[in-house]
Amino acid sequence: MLFSKAYVRKTKRGSVIKVLKEHYLRDDIYCGVPGCQRCPEHTTTLSAEPRQTTAVRSPHYIVPDTNILYHQIDVMEHAAFVDVIVLQTVLEELRHRSLPVYNRVRALTAEPARRFFVFCNEHHRETFVQREPEETPNDRNDRGKPFNRRRPIRRAVEWYSAHIDSKRAVVLITDDRANRAKAKDAGITALSLRQYVESLSGFPELVDMVAAVGGDDDDDMDASAADKKFVYPEHLSPTQISAGLKSGAFHQGVLNISAHNFLEGSSMIRVNNEEVIVQIIGRENLNRGVQGDVVALQILPKSEWRSGVSTVLEEEVVEKDDLEEPTTDAATVDKTLDKALQEPATEQELKPTARIVGIIKRNWRPFCGTIDASSVHAGSTSTQMQSVFFWALDKRIPKIRIRTRQAQSLLGKRIVVAIDAWTKNSRYPAGHYVRTLGEVGDRATETEVLLLEHDVPFAPFSPLVLSFLPEEGEAWVVRDDLHLANREDFRSWDVCSIDPPGCTDIDDALHARLLPNGNYSVGVHIADVSHFVKTDNAMDLEARRRGTTVYLVDKRIDMLPGLLGTNLCSLRSNVDRLAFSCLWEITPDAEVVSTRFTKSVIRSKASLTYDEAQARLDDPKMTDSVSMSIKALNMLAKKLRARRMAAGALTLASPEVRFRMENDSQDPVDVELKELKDTNALVEEFMLLANIYVARKIYECFPECSMLRRHPKPPATNFEDLGKALEPFGVKIDASTSRTLSDSLDAAVDPNDPYFNKLVRIMTTRCMMQAVYFCSGTLAEPDFWHYGLATDIYTHFTSPIRRYADLVVHRLLAASIGYDKTYSSELTDKAKVKEMSDVLNYRNRMAQQASRSSVELYTNLFFKGKTVVEEAYVIRILKNGCSLLIPKYGVESFVYAAPVPNQPPLLALHPTMNALTGAGPDGEVVIKLFDKVRVQVTVEEAGVAAAQRSKLVLRLVEPNVPGMCPVVETSTARPLGGAATTPARTTRPAKKPKRK
Amino acid sequence: MSRELLAPEGLRVDGRRPPELRRLLTRVGLFAVADGSAYVELGNTKCLAAVYGPKEPRTQSAQLHDRAVINVEYNVASFSSGERKSRTRRDKRLLEIASVIKRTFEPVVMTATFPRSEIDIYIQILQLDGGALHAAINASCLAMIDAGIPMSDYVVACSAGFASGTALLDLNYIEESAETPALTVAMLPKSGKLTMLNMESRLHLDHFKDVLDLATEGCKSLAESLDEAVRKACKTPRPI
Ligand SMILES: [Zn+2]
């Protein structure tokens, strides 16, 4: 039954090498159609009685081609599509083109209820089609699209038509017209996806979801006539781009659109082996590049370079009146805008600019957002197809044109939209509707949006994952007969935990005990999560995928199922728990004499909050063993900390806030800044100590594959701007080592303003690099340095319940001490560890951003219906405005003057100083960096009528610059007017300047 | 991205199912000059073996007074794989494999029959597509039989690996290069004893038995084919 078909092909991988592969053809691959007369009985997911539609009268199965699955995966994922035959040819092509799409198709084929059947046509004796000599999977045609292998697909459909009985049919779905014609010649029924979807009854939304690009099908591409007037420069072909990249004429970079100006992008490129940031300014230079795309850039001549100071420009403001199809006016507005943005800088330092000549790889993802209400034709009936605009929540994404039949019902909803294409004669990208999430402003919907936007996996744990939990469930207990092997019994020790109030996932506990020799025995006990989560089972894989627990203001997205996180692993008081202990003998001078690691069983004597622990610390009368233990720990922590500070560890700051919620409605009623107590520092100190010692241990045993954490030294250029801004205050920032930086931060004090030092620390934090996980075998030892903590090696060991990296480190440590002798090969695979660190770094970044967005969401909720006047500090000067930080709420936003054609700007950059000037009622007003100003804070909501992005709006109150200051709303000013800016509701009497 | 070595449909990259061997082709007695010779083709892996001896040792010092000495020379042709790599004869890796093969045959060949003599095995890999070691052992076994050297049994070798949670028989180059843990086993098919077991990567103990069982199954099925080849070779007259 084995047939061999060996063939030769070339692949290109640096050098040309000849790859010889065997290809076996088989007779034992079956069609998957139930009740087939020609095949023996076999398992299949297809149903015996598939559906019939108006287009295809007989019951039929569907065979999509590669482009359909690639471009229209959203449609194929819709529950309406069942009884689909996926060909192996298609799957292989998909994997070459896009792994994420391939994985989505695989998820469909793995789900029996969806009835997607994979037919291995490439290995079937009768359907195998020899590749044509010039046709290899890596080949691309002149339009940069990979070949769609049509012949084998048609051959397979032909075979099916002949193979199955006459009562049922097989339909080829392809958007390639030529392919359809050829299929008709061969007697195969072939339809485009749109044709097929329109013949389906009961799924009106499906038509909306069909992507606007359908391969060669151009009948859907009727972009409006006005649109055609707008022409972007042509993108270069992949061959031209790669030639240009090789010759050095072009540079490759990832496009990053500025968060405060949709027409300003930047990209990090390598020129002569040096990393350079180039700016890409204006619609024409951006040339259809979208945030995150990998683009080919051409550096512009020096005469077009400009200063690094940027302008604030918000798309919804600029394009507000541009709701109808863009007119020729729009083009002129664009020109003026582009010109205004590109105004040659004065004597300030010039920074290179570039233009996009081609796109190397699009990085489009589905976007959450809302329909622009004013783009919906009011009078239209609900089912009429129309073009509407979509605003993505992410400000860096341009508005997207979608075609929909349900425009009216989508108003005021959060929906998901995917971009399909951006042709050169279309001003905006074209996309399609994917699904509806819920009402705008609904808290559950907004939270889901936030999680989707940050790619946080938040679905409930699957039954498969949960099946790996201990069978006993809540009733699980430490059993001496089962769990004590190779574990030390510390249950009699005075261990306690100190955490924030309301903490349910306690992953660390501590103890300290005076030894007879005058030294202290100190232990850090960490929840033994690796005991419950075994390598590579479904629960482990899910935790690895999540990477970290994500903390939002109102909820927590756990990395591990709750039973483990908040119960079995959580080191609660007065129950036996498994732990991984790190034990030291420490002298009263806080010198470590010896270190030991062991798996253990502990019984925490008390779960304290920071305040409770602080109370025990402060009360000299408390002499019970736990209190004495805390006192000893505190004494040692202070000495350890002093030593760490002397070595140059940094104390940085971030304006973190906490919301006080109203209990029943979960509405934020107050905002407070998080503050630190002695006990916080105590716990932190010992966690650092444990992490450092564990890092040394695992690195000693596994020098090639340890998962460590490093914090690179920030390049001196990061501090240039800050240094310049601080010059007038007589403060110098020296970042050459963390030691000098720490000293300069301590010296940065303004006797008149106690907040000044904090502000400098906040700004310094932003100049820092991100700390990252890495695999020890991939870097030289000096690069292991952790700049912020001033330590030569570091890792994460102390929070395995909420961080996957810690779990990996636990496994490494268990292997290092010989506890786990049968560890998996994956643990010591350098490439795997590197890959895993990259994923974890990404997940951590996303989790952080999600938390920040959540705070932002609640800040907006907090300010809803309020108008507050607050003190703010200028933390960044831009061309037409400045960025402000309000310490009281930890809020940061912009105050800026929108550019108005033919009028001098209300706020302008001072020609020589890094400051803004404006005309005040009593002469010129100058706003410098670190100036204290007063602003009015309101929230502008994304509502049903003005369906845009919800945002905080700041208006300058002091200094008074007419035109920049709050005005009493008139009825014509804004349709939504409403409570948002009613002065009567200000919480503090504000000095309201009248408009002159 | 690591390649999907086993599709959910149960097919491997070349269309085989997990417990299937590649196509086997054997020829016995190719060269007149050598005392015994054989050619084995396992899929695209092609291997030639020639046996000289038993004969007088080249150097007196190398001989043993009570038995014959087996020498193995193992070579990989520089044109055997896509990338041309010229290897010296002293390549550590080649010497190591040669020594593995030598030790595989020592307990099976009745060396005591030929004291103070030596048996030379020359192995040349002509084309490489994974499984070079077991192809070499199988070819050597046929060449030894062709040379009429008494052995207590056939020596049949086969490899098995572990990927996507399943044991895979007779790995090809793509499967081997995906860092799949691979085990090569040489077996005496009549007694079922193992004479060699070679693994150079980590494999979890839980999966070891499956992989070992599959490899020995592979050996048994190869043994039948080799036996058939020998019987056929005996019936056809040898070239002069
Ligand atoms: Zn059939």
PDB file of N, CA, C and O in Angstrom, chain A residues 128-151:
ATOM      1  N   PHE A 128      -3.339  12.926  -6.253  1.00  0.00           N
ATOM      2  CA  PHE A 128      -2.035  13.592  -6.252  1.00  0.00           C
ATOM      3  C   PHE A 128      -1.764  14.190  -7.630  1.00  0.00           C
ATOM      4  O   PHE A 128      -1.980  13.566  -8.652  1.00  0.00           O
ATOM      5  N   VAL A 129      -1.336  15.422  -7.636  1.00  0.00           N
ATOM      6  CA  VAL A 129      -0.999  16.095  -8.894  1.00  0.00           C
ATOM      7  C   VAL A 129       0.457  16.509  -8.814  1.00  0.00           C
ATOM      8  O   VAL A 129       0.868  17.202  -7.881  1.00  0.00           O
ATOM      9  N   GLN A 130       1.229  16.070  -9.765  1.00  0.00           N
ATOM     10  CA  GLN A 130       2.656  16.432  -9.785  1.00  0.00           C
ATOM     11  C   GLN A 130       2.779  17.944  -9.940  1.00  0.00           C
ATOM     12  O   GLN A 130       2.099  18.552 -10.768  1.00  0.00           O
ATOM     13  N   ARG A 131       3.627  18.532  -9.125  1.00  0.00           N
ATOM     14  CA  ARG A 131       3.884  19.960  -9.223  1.00  0.00           C
ATOM     15  C   ARG A 131       4.497  20.303 -10.561  1.00  0.00           C
ATOM     16  O   ARG A 131       5.344  19.560 -11.042  1.00  0.00           O
ATOM     17  N   GLU A 132       4.091  21.397 -11.101  1.00  0.00           N
ATOM     18  CA  GLU A 132       4.774  21.828 -12.318  1.00  0.00           C
ATOM     19  C   GLU A 132       6.163  22.328 -11.951  1.00  0.00           C
ATOM     20  O   GLU A 132       6.363  22.854 -10.860  1.00  0.00           O
ATOM     21  N   PRO A 133       7.117  22.164 -12.869  1.00  0.00           N
ATOM     22  CA  PRO A 133       8.514  22.457 -12.499  1.00  0.00           C
ATOM     23  C   PRO A 133       8.717  23.849 -11.899  1.00  0.00           C
ATOM     24  O   PRO A 133       9.442  24.009 -10.920  1.00  0.00           O
ATOM     25  N   GLU A 134       8.043  24.862 -12.422  1.00  0.00           N
ATOM     26  CA  GLU A 134       8.320  26.217 -11.938  1.00  0.00           C
ATOM     27  C   GLU A 134       7.491  26.565 -10.706  1.00  0.00           C
ATOM     28  O   GLU A 134       7.642  27.620 -10.124  1.00  0.00           O
ATOM     29  N   GLU A 135       6.658  25.647 -10.299  1.00  0.00           N
ATOM     30  CA  GLU A 135       5.708  25.956  -9.240  1.00  0.00           C
ATOM     31  C   GLU A 135       6.191  25.374  -7.907  1.00  0.00           C
ATOM     32  O   GLU A 135       6.101  24.187  -7.670  1.00  0.00           O
ATOM     33  N   THR A 136       6.772  26.189  -7.072  1.00  0.00           N
ATOM     34  CA  THR A 136       7.195  25.709  -5.762  1.00  0.00           C
ATOM     35  C   THR A 136       6.514  26.572  -4.721  1.00  0.00           C
ATOM     36  O   THR A 136       6.104  27.689  -5.009  1.00  0.00           O
ATOM     37  N   PRO A 137       6.374  26.077  -3.518  1.00  0.00           N
ATOM     38  CA  PRO A 137       5.580  26.813  -2.529  1.00  0.00           C
ATOM     39  C   PRO A 137       6.129  28.191  -2.203  1.00  0.00           C
ATOM     40  O   PRO A 137       5.396  29.067  -1.770  1.00  0.00           O
ATOM     41  N   ASN A 138       7.413  28.374  -2.396  1.00  0.00           N
ATOM     42  CA  ASN A 138       7.971  29.678  -2.046  1.00  0.00           C
ATOM     43  C   ASN A 138       7.871  30.696  -3.172  1.00  0.00           C
ATOM     44  O   ASN A 138       8.205  31.857  -3.002  1.00  0.00           O
ATOM     45  N   ASP A 139       7.460  30.215  -4.318  1.00  0.00           N
ATOM     46  CA  ASP A 139       7.342  31.124  -5.450  1.00  0.00           C
ATOM     47  C   ASP A 139       6.237  32.137  -5.230  1.00  0.00           C
ATOM     48  O   ASP A 139       5.236  31.851  -4.616  1.00  0.00           O
ATOM     49  N   ARG A 140       6.451  33.321  -5.776  1.00  0.00           N
ATOM     50  CA  ARG A 140       5.402  34.307  -5.711  1.00  0.00           C
ATOM     51  C   ARG A 140       5.198  34.848  -7.111  1.00  0.00           C
ATOM     52  O   ARG A 140       6.141  34.926  -7.888  1.00  0.00           O
ATOM     53  N   ASN A 141       3.982  35.207  -7.413  1.00  0.00           N
ATOM     54  CA  ASN A 141       3.793  35.808  -8.724  1.00  0.00           C
ATOM     55  C   ASN A 141       4.129  37.290  -8.644  1.00  0.00           C
ATOM     56  O   ASN A 141       4.485  37.817  -7.591  1.00  0.00           O
ATOM     57  N   ASP A 142       4.011  37.984  -9.752  1.00  0.00           N
ATOM     58  CA  ASP A 142       4.516  39.362  -9.798  1.00  0.00           C
ATOM     59  C   ASP A 142       3.772  40.314  -8.878  1.00  0.00           C
ATOM     60  O   ASP A 142       4.258  41.389  -8.572  1.00  0.00           O
ATOM     61  N   ARG A 143       2.603  39.908  -8.408  1.00  0.00           N
ATOM     62  CA  ARG A 143       1.874  40.828  -7.521  1.00  0.00           C
ATOM     63  C   ARG A 143       2.180  40.557  -6.062  1.00  0.00           C
ATOM     64  O   ARG A 143       1.535  41.085  -5.160  1.00  0.00           O
ATOM     65  N   GLY A 144       3.168  39.740  -5.851  1.00  0.00           N
ATOM     66  CA  GLY A 144       3.595  39.524  -4.484  1.00  0.00           C
ATOM     67  C   GLY A 144       2.728  38.523  -3.738  1.00  0.00           C
ATOM     68  O   GLY A 144       2.947  38.250  -2.583  1.00  0.00           O
ATOM     69  N   LYS A 145       1.740  37.992  -4.434  1.00  0.00           N
ATOM     70  CA  LYS A 145       0.908  37.010  -3.744  1.00  0.00           C
ATOM     71  C   LYS A 145       1.455  35.617  -4.030  1.00  0.00           C
ATOM     72  O   LYS A 145       1.829  35.325  -5.156  1.00  0.00           O
ATOM     73  N   PRO A 146       1.488  34.768  -3.024  1.00  0.00           N
ATOM     74  CA  PRO A 146       1.965  33.424  -3.307  1.00  0.00           C
ATOM     75  C   PRO A 146       0.992  32.723  -4.251  1.00  0.00           C
ATOM     76  O   PRO A 146      -0.189  33.061  -4.305  1.00  0.00           O
ATOM     77  N   PHE A 147       1.501  31.783  -4.982  1.00  0.00           N
ATOM     78  CA  PHE A 147       0.649  31.029  -5.892  1.00  0.00           C
ATOM     79  C   PHE A 147      -0.462  30.334  -5.145  1.00  0.00           C
ATOM     80  O   PHE A 147      -0.271  29.792  -4.081  1.00  0.00           O
ATOM     81  N   ASN A 148      -1.585  30.348  -5.729  1.00  0.00           N
ATOM     82  CA  ASN A 148      -2.689  29.590  -5.215  1.00  0.00           C
ATOM     83  C   ASN A 148      -2.703  28.323  -6.051  1.00  0.00           C
ATOM     84  O   ASN A 148      -2.910  28.379  -7.250  1.00  0.00           O
ATOM     85  N   ARG A 149      -2.429  27.221  -5.449  1.00  0.00           N
ATOM     86  CA  ARG A 149      -2.361  26.013  -6.274  1.00  0.00           C
ATOM     87  C   ARG A 149      -3.760  25.579  -6.635  1.00  0.00           C
ATOM     88  O   ARG A 149      -4.514  25.113  -5.806  1.00  0.00           O
ATOM     89  N   ARG A 150      -4.104  25.779  -7.870  1.00  0.00           N
ATOM     90  CA  ARG A 150      -5.489  25.541  -8.258  1.00  0.00           C
ATOM     91  C   ARG A 150      -5.692  24.130  -8.764  1.00  0.00           C
ATOM     92  O   ARG A 150      -6.723  23.535  -8.548  1.00  0.00           O
ATOM     93  N   ARG A 151      -4.700  23.599  -9.489  1.00  0.00           N
ATOM     94  CA  ARG A 151      -4.893  22.336 -10.159  1.00  0.00           C
ATOM     95  C   ARG A 151      -5.202  21.199  -9.167  1.00  0.00           C
ATOM     96  O   ARG A 151      -6.194  20.491  -9.345  1.00  0.00           O
TER      97      ARG A 151
END
